[in-house]
XYZ file of C-alpha atoms in Angstrom:
745
model
C 69.456 6.314 63.088
C 71.400 7.348 59.958
C 69.996 10.143 57.644
C 68.727 9.384 54.302
C 71.364 10.929 51.827
C 70.065 9.685 48.343
C 66.995 12.061 48.235
C 66.402 13.395 44.587
C 64.845 16.888 44.554
C 62.668 17.510 41.571
C 60.553 20.526 40.826
C 56.794 20.059 40.379
C 56.833 21.306 37.006
C 59.618 18.748 35.772
C 57.711 15.916 37.676
C 54.152 16.721 36.312
C 55.471 17.353 32.813
C 57.360 13.927 32.706
C 54.266 11.965 34.450
C 51.865 13.568 31.812
C 54.193 12.782 28.847
C 54.690 9.192 30.314
C 50.992 8.754 30.538
C 50.164 10.244 27.100
C 52.753 7.857 25.503
C 51.060 4.970 27.184
C 47.701 5.973 26.071
C 48.987 6.385 22.432
C 51.031 3.356 22.238
C 49.406 0.911 24.597
C 45.671 1.725 24.529
C 44.087 3.698 21.818
C 45.705 3.448 18.493
C 46.099 0.148 16.419
C 49.206 -1.051 14.984
C 49.526 -1.283 11.349
C 50.832 -4.972 11.383
C 47.724 -6.682 12.857
C 45.380 -3.658 12.970
C 44.741 -4.396 16.751
C 44.801 -2.282 19.813
C 46.603 -4.091 22.781
C 43.324 -5.040 24.456
C 42.082 -6.759 21.377
C 45.079 -8.533 20.633
C 45.305 -9.817 24.204
C 41.720 -11.127 23.911
C 42.340 -12.979 20.613
C 45.587 -14.530 22.013
C 43.946 -15.605 25.432
C 41.121 -17.087 23.541
C 43.472 -19.016 21.371
C 45.353 -20.279 24.171
C 41.986 -21.396 25.683
C 41.404 -23.535 22.817
C 38.480 -21.365 21.403
C 39.175 -21.842 17.763
C 36.311 -21.451 15.086
C 35.848 -25.299 15.245
C 35.605 -25.655 19.059
C 32.805 -25.443 21.393
C 32.171 -21.832 22.712
C 32.947 -21.002 26.532
C 31.386 -18.535 28.762
C 32.730 -15.023 27.900
C 33.605 -14.413 31.527
C 36.135 -17.349 31.389
C 37.847 -15.351 28.568
C 37.476 -11.952 30.223
C 38.835 -13.554 33.422
C 41.853 -15.055 31.610
C 42.680 -11.741 29.756
C 42.629 -9.600 33.013
C 44.400 -12.253 35.175
C 47.251 -13.030 32.524
C 47.595 -9.945 30.154
C 45.473 -7.046 30.721
C 45.096 -5.881 34.440
C 42.159 -3.166 33.567
C 38.438 -3.006 34.213
C 36.409 -6.035 33.196
C 33.510 -4.102 31.749
C 35.871 -2.230 29.209
C 37.333 -5.684 28.481
C 34.388 -7.357 27.716
C 32.901 -4.317 25.702
C 36.125 -4.503 23.381
C 35.143 -8.330 22.989
C 31.538 -7.725 22.252
C 32.502 -5.127 19.562
C 34.654 -7.818 17.773
C 31.776 -10.183 17.641
C 29.146 -7.862 16.365
C 28.674 -8.259 12.565
C 26.939 -4.772 12.332
C 29.935 -3.079 13.955
C 32.946 -5.115 12.423
C 33.191 -5.882 8.682
C 34.909 -9.188 9.477
C 34.086 -10.184 12.913
C 36.889 -11.802 14.952
C 34.635 -13.358 17.430
C 31.640 -15.458 17.200
C 29.060 -14.959 20.075
C 26.124 -17.071 21.294
C 23.652 -15.104 23.232
C 22.703 -11.561 23.173
C 25.524 -9.611 21.858
C 23.552 -6.238 21.190
C 21.608 -5.071 18.092
C 22.097 -2.689 15.382
C 19.406 -0.557 17.188
C 21.245 -0.440 20.400
C 24.928 -1.832 20.045
C 25.302 -1.776 23.762
C 22.297 -3.694 24.740
C 24.464 -6.856 24.981
C 23.793 -9.234 27.928
C 26.401 -9.667 30.787
C 29.408 -11.738 30.258
C 28.101 -14.585 32.650
C 25.181 -15.257 30.230
C 27.044 -15.197 26.699
C 29.338 -17.652 25.100
C 32.259 -17.094 22.656
C 34.682 -18.310 20.427
C 37.033 -17.154 17.620
C 35.774 -16.695 14.065
C 37.394 -18.424 11.185
C 38.753 -14.882 10.081
C 40.676 -14.806 13.300
C 42.671 -17.587 11.893
C 44.281 -15.278 9.589
C 45.898 -13.469 12.601
C 47.021 -16.720 14.525
C 47.940 -19.277 12.094
C 51.511 -18.299 11.903
C 51.887 -17.341 15.669
C 54.082 -20.415 16.306
C 56.161 -20.127 13.585
C 58.873 -17.875 14.927
C 57.112 -14.737 13.288
C 56.688 -12.634 16.103
C 58.487 -11.127 19.101
C 57.319 -12.282 22.647
C 57.392 -9.905 25.466
C 56.903 -10.617 29.261
C 53.273 -9.764 30.559
C 52.733 -7.213 33.179
C 53.965 -9.389 36.057
C 56.529 -11.115 34.245
C 55.214 -14.538 34.750
C 54.135 -15.285 31.230
C 55.103 -14.192 27.726
C 52.751 -12.608 25.100
C 53.093 -11.550 21.639
C 53.932 -8.014 20.743
C 51.938 -8.444 17.700
C 50.119 -10.885 15.699
C 51.240 -12.309 12.521
C 48.561 -11.011 10.336
C 48.175 -12.673 6.873
C 45.818 -9.981 5.738
C 45.878 -5.947 6.396
C 43.227 -6.054 9.214
C 44.041 -2.496 10.155
C 41.943 -1.361 7.011
C 39.568 -4.512 6.840
C 37.962 -3.869 10.151
C 39.112 -0.297 10.844
C 38.950 1.209 14.179
C 38.222 4.209 16.269
C 40.165 5.421 19.277
C 40.917 8.714 21.320
C 44.285 9.149 22.752
C 45.909 12.105 24.133
C 46.476 14.965 21.733
C 45.435 12.600 18.755
C 42.700 10.288 17.704
C 42.042 7.453 15.040
C 39.066 6.864 12.838
C 39.652 4.186 10.212
C 36.850 2.953 8.118
C 36.603 -0.773 7.213
C 37.291 -1.862 3.598
C 36.450 -4.859 1.326
C 38.768 -7.928 1.675
C 38.903 -8.629 -2.201
C 39.513 -5.083 -3.175
C 42.480 -4.665 -0.747
C 43.845 -8.138 -1.917
C 43.618 -6.745 -5.524
C 45.465 -3.570 -4.734
C 48.298 -5.591 -2.671
C 48.686 -8.044 -5.426
C 49.062 -4.908 -7.840
C 51.531 -3.184 -5.556
C 53.644 -6.538 -5.545
C 53.642 -6.643 -9.334
C 54.019 -2.876 -9.911
C 55.943 -1.440 -6.844
C 55.752 2.106 -8.593
C 52.139 2.017 -8.800
C 50.482 5.368 -7.898
C 47.561 6.284 -5.840
C 45.349 6.787 -8.908
C 45.956 3.062 -9.804
C 45.297 1.775 -6.184
C 42.092 3.976 -6.039
C 40.861 2.296 -9.063
C 41.081 -1.254 -7.129
C 39.983 0.300 -3.786
C 37.181 2.923 -4.711
C 36.271 3.451 -1.107
C 35.400 1.968 2.531
C 33.018 -1.009 2.658
C 30.956 -0.736 5.940
C 29.068 -3.799 7.339
C 25.839 -2.018 5.969
C 24.194 -1.852 2.525
C 23.582 1.790 2.761
C 25.172 3.950 0.100
C 28.438 5.863 0.224
C 27.562 9.028 -1.599
C 30.897 10.761 -0.966
C 32.267 12.027 -4.434
C 35.114 9.648 -5.943
C 37.343 13.080 -6.029
C 36.859 13.536 -2.458
C 37.635 9.868 -1.695
C 40.689 9.988 -3.608
C 42.001 13.039 -1.646
C 40.959 11.331 1.676
C 43.205 8.660 0.676
C 46.030 10.868 -0.360
C 46.154 12.741 3.030
C 44.621 10.475 5.518
C 42.132 12.726 6.540
C 38.555 13.588 5.338
C 34.990 12.512 5.984
C 32.618 9.883 4.460
C 28.716 10.356 3.869
C 26.490 7.545 3.890
C 22.696 7.833 3.095
C 19.967 5.092 3.704
C 18.543 3.109 0.857
C 14.747 3.104 0.292
C 12.226 1.829 -1.992
C 8.648 2.576 -2.802
C 5.920 -0.050 -2.176
C 2.262 0.528 -2.682
C 2.616 4.061 -1.981
C 4.724 3.597 0.970
C 8.500 4.440 1.585
C 10.361 1.448 2.850
C 13.914 1.938 4.209
C 15.770 -1.077 3.781
C 19.391 -0.193 5.021
C 20.643 2.570 7.446
C 24.050 4.209 7.588
C 26.700 2.521 9.749
C 26.080 2.551 13.382
C 22.457 4.421 12.925
C 19.558 3.244 15.014
C 16.237 2.563 13.327
C 14.488 3.691 16.476
C 16.336 6.969 16.704
C 15.552 7.726 13.112
C 11.768 7.096 13.633
C 11.832 9.300 16.645
C 13.586 12.092 14.727
C 10.818 11.896 12.256
C 8.026 11.616 14.685
C 9.254 14.718 16.651
C 8.972 16.696 13.193
C 5.534 15.510 12.876
C 4.659 16.373 16.591
C 6.152 19.852 15.971
C 3.922 20.226 12.827
C 6.830 20.663 10.730
C 6.404 17.606 8.735
C 2.713 17.384 7.485
C 3.657 15.477 4.436
C 3.906 12.128 6.713
C 0.849 10.552 8.094
C 2.378 7.554 9.908
C 5.468 5.544 10.683
C 6.005 1.696 11.205
C 9.096 -0.247 12.365
C 8.693 -3.757 10.528
C 12.125 -4.965 11.259
C 12.625 -8.522 12.145
C 15.013 -11.493 11.688
C 14.259 -11.780 7.903
C 14.450 -8.109 7.477
C 16.853 -6.698 9.898
C 16.298 -3.045 8.613
C 12.416 -2.265 7.446
C 11.096 1.128 8.362
C 7.850 2.243 6.894
C 7.043 5.786 6.074
C 3.669 6.598 4.887
C 3.028 9.781 3.252
C -0.190 11.689 3.761
C -1.339 11.032 0.232
C -0.344 9.679 -3.094
C 0.114 13.301 -4.479
C 3.116 13.705 -2.208
C 6.407 13.875 -4.127
C 8.509 11.058 -2.592
C 12.020 12.323 -3.710
C 11.924 15.989 -2.152
C 10.308 14.441 0.920
C 13.278 11.786 1.273
C 15.777 14.659 0.431
C 14.344 16.566 3.476
C 14.562 13.754 5.638
C 18.004 13.098 4.575
C 19.008 16.407 5.391
C 17.131 16.490 8.707
C 17.584 13.270 10.245
C 20.172 10.467 10.623
C 19.012 8.682 7.497
C 22.193 10.419 5.958
C 25.395 10.624 8.166
C 28.944 11.996 7.832
C 31.722 9.941 9.523
C 34.964 11.325 10.046
C 38.178 9.642 8.788
C 41.606 9.662 10.327
C 44.025 7.138 9.221
C 46.143 7.430 12.277
C 48.047 4.168 13.302
C 51.298 3.054 14.795
C 53.597 2.315 12.010
C 56.455 -0.182 11.748
C 58.833 2.328 13.287
C 56.897 2.268 16.529
C 55.430 5.891 16.198
C 51.926 7.165 15.422
C 51.367 8.800 12.057
C 48.390 9.583 9.723
C 49.116 7.649 6.761
C 47.807 7.626 3.222
C 46.335 4.562 1.598
C 49.315 3.858 -0.741
C 51.659 4.290 2.515
C 49.597 1.941 4.469
C 49.502 -0.887 1.903
C 53.068 -0.502 1.100
C 54.164 -0.598 4.800
C 51.752 -3.492 5.595
C 53.404 -5.306 2.650
C 56.815 -4.759 4.214
C 55.554 -6.236 7.486
C 54.179 -9.147 5.766
C 57.259 -9.623 3.759
C 59.349 -9.611 7.051
C 56.784 -12.009 8.735
C 57.012 -14.664 5.776
C 60.832 -14.478 6.015
C 60.883 -15.071 9.567
C 58.400 -17.973 9.105
C 60.443 -19.544 6.348
C 63.675 -19.034 8.180
C 62.138 -20.529 11.313
C 61.057 -23.623 9.238
C 64.362 -24.016 7.458
C 66.118 -23.973 11.013
C 63.555 -26.517 12.107
C 64.299 -28.672 8.755
C 68.166 -28.207 9.450
C 67.772 -29.439 13.029
C 65.608 -32.479 11.963
C 68.030 -33.424 9.227
C 70.990 -33.153 11.736
C 69.004 -35.434 13.981
C 68.209 -37.890 11.208
C 71.825 -38.042 10.438
C 72.655 -39.481 13.814
C 69.687 -41.712 13.757
C 70.824 -43.236 10.267
C 74.212 -43.983 12.149
C 72.158 -46.140 14.196
C 71.060 -48.377 11.442
C 74.477 -48.532 10.014
C 76.044 -49.408 13.432
C 73.218 -51.010 15.104
C 75.010 -53.784 16.988
C 77.905 -51.748 18.127
C 75.715 -49.025 19.499
C 73.725 -51.479 21.351
C 76.847 -53.096 22.727
C 78.093 -49.836 23.971
C 74.921 -48.877 25.605
C 74.590 -52.396 27.289
C 78.052 -52.187 28.661
C 78.952 -48.708 29.419
C 77.775 -46.635 32.463
C 78.065 -43.308 30.459
C 77.564 -44.358 26.856
C 76.837 -40.703 25.643
C 80.547 -39.585 25.650
C 81.640 -42.820 24.138
C 78.970 -42.724 21.332
C 79.913 -38.890 20.497
C 83.762 -39.774 20.367
C 83.370 -43.073 18.662
C 80.844 -41.781 15.836
C 81.704 -38.122 15.939
C 78.035 -37.321 16.880
C 76.980 -34.003 18.202
C 75.447 -33.568 21.719
C 71.827 -33.492 20.154
C 72.435 -36.510 18.029
C 73.689 -38.548 20.889
C 70.470 -37.575 23.051
C 68.317 -38.581 20.030
C 69.886 -41.888 19.660
C 69.641 -42.864 23.251
C 66.126 -41.753 23.224
C 65.234 -43.969 20.427
C 62.831 -46.698 21.443
C 63.408 -50.302 20.351
C 60.338 -50.774 18.091
C 61.950 -47.839 16.116
C 64.866 -50.175 15.066
C 63.081 -52.079 12.499
C 63.971 -51.939 8.992
C 60.931 -50.101 7.902
C 61.917 -47.241 10.301
C 65.214 -46.804 8.372
C 63.359 -46.571 4.955
C 60.919 -43.950 6.788
C 64.069 -42.034 7.922
C 65.520 -41.994 4.374
C 62.201 -40.880 3.047
C 61.727 -38.146 5.454
C 65.279 -36.769 4.713
C 64.513 -36.722 1.018
C 61.321 -34.846 1.672
C 63.138 -32.459 4.037
C 65.953 -31.871 1.815
C 63.487 -31.045 -0.878
C 61.590 -28.663 1.127
C 64.636 -26.887 2.629
C 66.038 -26.387 -0.930
C 62.711 -24.869 -1.755
C 62.563 -22.524 1.144
C 66.282 -21.567 0.546
C 65.600 -20.532 -3.094
C 62.343 -18.666 -1.934
C 64.401 -16.715 0.887
C 67.138 -16.009 -1.667
C 64.636 -14.600 -4.442
C 62.627 -11.376 -4.043
C 60.549 -12.598 -7.087
C 59.900 -15.895 -5.230
C 58.773 -14.249 -1.870
C 56.447 -11.858 -3.659
C 54.869 -14.891 -5.657
C 54.417 -16.739 -2.277
C 52.838 -13.626 -0.600
C 50.586 -13.140 -3.610
C 49.525 -16.808 -3.702
C 48.661 -16.611 0.049
C 46.738 -13.334 -0.121
C 44.692 -14.502 -2.973
C 43.893 -17.945 -1.203
C 43.046 -15.867 1.782
C 40.712 -13.590 0.074
C 38.852 -16.562 -1.638
C 38.526 -18.063 1.918
C 37.426 -15.164 3.871
C 36.364 -12.533 1.247
C 32.868 -11.347 0.148
C 31.041 -8.966 -2.242
C 31.090 -5.132 -1.263
C 28.104 -4.408 0.861
C 28.282 -0.455 0.768
C 27.564 0.684 -2.886
C 29.373 3.810 -4.095
C 26.772 6.027 -5.856
C 26.956 9.548 -6.882
C 24.014 11.582 -5.386
C 23.156 15.182 -5.195
C 23.569 16.913 -1.992
C 20.232 16.694 0.183
C 18.452 19.820 0.869
C 15.820 20.373 3.666
C 12.512 21.599 2.266
C 11.607 25.197 3.108
C 9.003 25.493 5.854
C 6.725 27.002 3.061
C 7.234 24.021 0.945
C 6.255 21.406 3.584
C 3.188 22.917 5.060
C -0.150 22.524 3.248
C -1.293 25.487 1.191
C -4.706 26.464 2.517
C -6.379 29.780 1.868
C -6.358 32.210 4.707
C -7.165 35.678 5.619
C -4.768 37.729 7.854
C -6.555 40.540 9.980
C -4.785 43.097 11.832
C -6.473 45.515 14.271
C -5.831 49.265 14.910
C -4.044 48.200 18.434
C -1.742 45.731 16.636
C -3.522 42.353 17.373
C -3.250 39.894 14.637
C -5.155 36.614 13.724
C -5.608 34.384 10.769
C -8.701 32.929 9.459
C -9.340 30.000 6.975
C -10.633 30.981 3.588
C -11.032 34.182 1.707
C -14.860 34.779 2.202
C -14.587 36.099 5.960
C -15.752 39.697 6.545
C -13.023 40.827 9.146
C -15.301 43.767 10.206
C -17.744 41.341 11.764
C -14.941 39.618 14.014
C -14.905 40.532 17.766
C -12.523 42.837 18.799
C -11.037 43.802 22.384
C -12.550 46.638 23.870
C -11.453 49.770 22.425
C -10.016 48.125 19.380
C -11.308 47.841 15.963
C -10.474 46.588 12.249
C -7.600 48.152 10.575
C -6.528 46.216 7.569
C -6.523 42.492 6.144
C -4.917 40.643 3.418
C -5.748 37.356 1.626
C -3.293 34.377 0.681
C -1.924 31.071 1.389
C -0.893 29.584 4.513
C 2.598 28.602 3.263
C 3.402 32.322 2.523
C 5.140 34.818 4.758
C 2.927 37.616 6.250
C 4.743 41.054 5.952
C 3.909 43.755 8.416
C 4.719 47.431 7.994
C 4.739 49.902 10.868
C 4.516 53.647 10.934
C 8.321 54.470 10.976
C 8.543 52.349 7.517
C 10.107 49.076 9.132
C 8.922 45.842 7.832
C 8.561 42.454 9.633
C 7.955 39.087 8.553
C 6.120 35.990 9.979
C 5.377 32.601 8.607
C 1.614 32.937 8.154
C 0.891 29.142 9.567
C 2.252 30.487 12.940
C -0.176 33.294 13.460
C -3.117 32.567 15.955
C -6.507 31.511 14.828
C -9.485 33.918 14.160
C -11.526 31.856 16.368
C -10.261 34.046 19.397
C -9.169 37.893 19.403
C -5.678 36.965 18.289
C -2.469 38.073 19.905
C -0.471 41.350 19.922
C 2.330 41.329 17.426
C 4.487 42.847 19.879
C 4.835 39.454 21.332
C 6.324 38.080 18.203
C 8.104 41.353 16.810
C 9.891 44.191 18.363
C 9.040 47.552 16.807
C 10.673 50.639 17.945
C 8.922 52.799 20.937
C 5.853 54.474 19.840
C 5.512 52.820 16.293
C 2.004 51.528 15.130
C 1.265 48.691 12.381
C -0.180 50.223 9.657
C -0.643 47.356 7.081
C -0.046 43.628 6.201
C 0.662 41.675 2.986
C 0.340 38.144 2.255
C 1.480 37.426 -1.446
C 4.407 35.859 -3.410
C 7.913 37.363 -3.085
C 8.121 38.734 -6.703
C 4.951 40.621 -6.409
C 5.238 44.639 -6.614
C 3.886 46.882 -3.884
C 3.656 50.792 -3.646
C 5.345 51.928 -0.355
C 4.769 55.632 0.692
C 4.876 58.045 3.578
C 2.241 60.409 4.189
C 4.748 63.165 3.424
C 4.012 62.372 -0.109
C 7.012 60.373 -1.060
C 7.083 56.875 -2.251
C 8.486 54.154 -4.527
C 7.798 50.398 -5.811
C 9.310 47.493 -4.091
C 9.307 43.878 -4.587
C 7.592 41.891 -1.455
C 10.730 39.738 -1.290
C 12.770 42.972 -0.195
C 10.409 43.497 2.908
C 11.141 39.986 4.150
C 12.957 40.435 7.578
C 14.871 37.555 9.285
C 14.640 38.911 13.098
C 12.107 40.205 15.379
C 13.381 43.815 15.090
C 12.616 44.049 11.242
C 14.544 46.143 8.909
C 13.989 49.735 7.613
C 12.528 49.782 4.023
C 10.705 53.039 3.891
C 12.641 56.378 5.034
C 9.944 58.684 6.689
C 10.749 62.531 6.572
C 10.346 64.107 9.764
C 6.963 64.346 11.312
C 5.507 61.727 8.693
C 4.156 58.266 8.889
C 4.124 55.264 6.681
C 0.849 54.532 4.917
C -0.387 50.997 4.337
C 1.319 49.523 1.190
C -0.820 49.085 -1.856
C -0.573 46.339 -4.598
C 1.247 47.695 -7.692
C -0.632 45.813 -10.621
C 1.082 45.742 -13.890
C 2.742 49.017 -13.690
C 2.196 49.909 -17.476
C -1.162 52.020 -18.218
C -2.097 52.027 -14.500
C -2.272 55.141 -12.382
C -1.619 56.001 -8.627
C -4.135 58.213 -6.733
C -3.062 60.331 -3.795
C -5.370 62.404 -1.796
C -4.608 64.669 1.314
C -6.489 65.390 4.284
C -7.038 68.975 3.233
C -8.800 67.423 0.013
C -6.080 67.819 -2.611
C -6.215 64.836 -5.085
C -3.429 64.096 -7.820
C -3.388 61.055 -10.036
C -0.200 60.345 -11.682
C 1.001 57.332 -13.951
C 2.306 54.467 -12.067
C 5.344 54.022 -14.106
C 6.581 57.573 -12.617
C 7.605 55.893 -9.560
C 11.013 54.326 -9.222
C 11.517 50.798 -8.167
C 13.847 50.468 -5.220
C 14.952 47.914 -2.508
C 14.590 50.687 0.175
C 14.671 54.366 0.623
C 12.747 57.561 0.756
C 11.193 57.360 -2.794
C 10.456 60.152 -5.032
C 7.887 62.882 -4.508
C 4.205 61.898 -5.470
C 2.376 64.927 -4.498
C 3.654 68.258 -3.424
C 2.920 69.171 0.330
C 5.156 71.779 2.031
C 7.585 70.033 4.453
C 6.530 72.478 7.307
C 3.005 71.583 6.975
C 3.834 67.864 7.225
C 6.185 68.477 10.310
C 3.260 70.131 11.993
C 0.681 67.720 10.722
C -1.234 70.442 9.008
C -1.343 68.578 5.723
C -0.656 65.171 4.942
C -1.418 62.427 2.510
C -4.655 60.585 3.929
C -4.609 57.742 1.246
C -3.549 56.319 -1.663
C -4.803 53.685 -4.281
C -3.812 52.122 -7.619
C -6.368 52.663 -10.400
C -6.953 50.837 -13.651
C -8.025 53.164 -16.579
C -11.360 51.581 -16.517
C -12.006 51.805 -12.728
C -14.116 54.246 -10.719
C -12.511 56.159 -8.008
C -14.343 56.138 -4.557
C -13.869 59.048 -2.163
C -14.841 57.844 1.296
C -15.402 60.387 4.053
C -18.293 61.755 5.836
C -21.509 60.847 4.524
C -22.223 58.848 1.321
C -19.129 57.918 -0.703
C -18.336 60.177 -3.590
C -17.684 58.219 -6.968
C -15.591 59.627 -9.856
C -15.903 57.992 -12.972
C -12.751 57.534 -15.404
C -13.859 60.449 -17.321
C -14.261 62.663 -14.071
C -11.026 61.476 -12.255
C -8.990 62.073 -15.322
C -9.301 65.765 -14.641
C -7.077 65.133 -11.523
C -4.329 63.647 -13.784
C -1.075 65.240 -13.463
C 2.822 64.916 -13.334
C 4.486 63.625 -10.324
C 5.392 66.052 -7.591
C 2.480 68.535 -8.679
C 0.136 70.036 -6.132
C -3.030 68.204 -7.580
C -6.600 69.527 -7.649
C -8.866 70.367 -4.814
C -12.037 68.043 -4.619
C -15.346 69.495 -4.646
C -16.552 71.156 -1.607
C -18.878 68.257 -0.474
C -16.043 65.480 -0.487
C -12.982 67.377 0.899
C -13.169 65.577 4.302
C -11.562 62.348 3.140
C -10.815 59.195 5.261
C -9.852 56.803 2.360
C -10.004 55.819 -1.034
C -11.501 52.916 -3.110
C -12.308 51.645 -6.326
C -15.349 50.361 -8.299
C -15.302 48.116 -11.537
């Protein structure tokens, strides 16, 4: 046995690189990307061609889809039957294709679930009238024919499209290293742009965009992408399209009448219902799906009351559900040079016109060749009538009449065959007249074709007329209106929630709860053993509850998320993460613009807007810097700063009242000194500010301590007025053990 000597050694690196590149090119050129000429991928082209070969034209009786899929797989496309059938179904769905290429009978899916189509053994199909625009000129010598996968048949490499199907129906596809997302367009608009380019080859993109303002999807939802963005998209071939559902108000209800492209009504209702279930959409009370054959899209949204403002509610739904959707656009296709490229709109239209011009030239030349061939045969047939007796004699007497006829009458081989194939009944005088008439007609047609082929203007005129005729035959009005809309914004959680009066109660151990109404007495609530009431704040359920801890850090929680006061509440440490050893000292429930006094018991403080205390995370943020050994005090509402006062009292009984306007307004910091206390006494906790309160000039100051509260009328507490940072005056001996301050009047 002789040894094998023709072994080729290839490194794994080289082999895998070549194999992957070959596979990549196959996926790009023969599977995923459409050709600019007919706008079809190979599987789509093979399905359309196979159906035409089966005689499934738009006027024919439909056949089982399984028959078509079998022909496609067996003759042209040896791949999976499910993928082939899915590609076939897609071309039959009027909600997926702007101009469907196939008419289906049976269940071909629904807008709610495009993949809910029946199996191919149940459905029937045939080509749509629009498919004729791709197939009419197929037998007219317009395209190249290539062998099928096993070389037993021939198939067209492209279809001779009379219209720019690549833009009319668009397509999506994922290749290797590239993808395509071409949106559909309106036929009349594209034909207007093409005829304009035929008349004005130097036309600009701006001129074309006036005629093709944007894509046209098979849905009546609005395209809200700004015109400037659409123009940029058409210039670069990349961008995105935003579509928004159409709604109307009917008897206080919101009726969705059109959804964005390929959006499921069921999914939209599910998204809205989920928000309702999560209590994030109390403005809506109920949903219904009233879609039927007469109204393919009719989703009903019922607001909670007639006081609900519909426009911001719909803006919220547009921003948070598929009622508004964005579509990627990537005008990537295989060009006339056989290479994939992302093209702008102007380049696509001009390149397709070049394809159409070449196709029409091939069609005309094919017809001219056929005319010349027929005229050549007719010339031979005329010789029959001029020399009928002699030709009959030659045919009767000669064993091989063909060479004798060729020599005697100077005929071509084809003419001699035509004479010998002529039937006796065609030798009547009438036939001669018909031949003469046919010659005249063919000569006229041939002259016209030659003039057309020789004239660029005539060719353009012919293409223009055919485009306009096809637009009238297959075109329709724009479905997707282009409307300028402002960007949808989701409503803030505080805007969506009902605004109920609530009281937030904080205990000394840091347990929090929320009670409805402002009339509740928090001291009468039930507290855990060893715990008691610390502070309460009144406000609305749509506000943020702000908490301050002893280290000066501020935290915020949505008030509506706080536990109910029916129980004992929950510890704030379950929702927030204060520093080790920190205790919560206060809670505020108010508008972000409201002013509050923040101070430490070291005697320093400032005024801050409540909005500055809002924190986004569990750990909060430092607002008040507390000197060593000191703690933050509960914040106090700063009523109109002018003409009001701040009273501060120490544990040792020193009281100082200063004008509130003397404190600075800061976003954060230590603040200015309110009352003078030695820092060493603060650090050792010998002396510190026990409490502070904001006073109006007409209010009495309550000193709360051991025994009965002591009241200082305005005429009395004015003796304690001083400048900021002074020591203040000592309270009378009977009220020096102070636990807090209050006001009367």
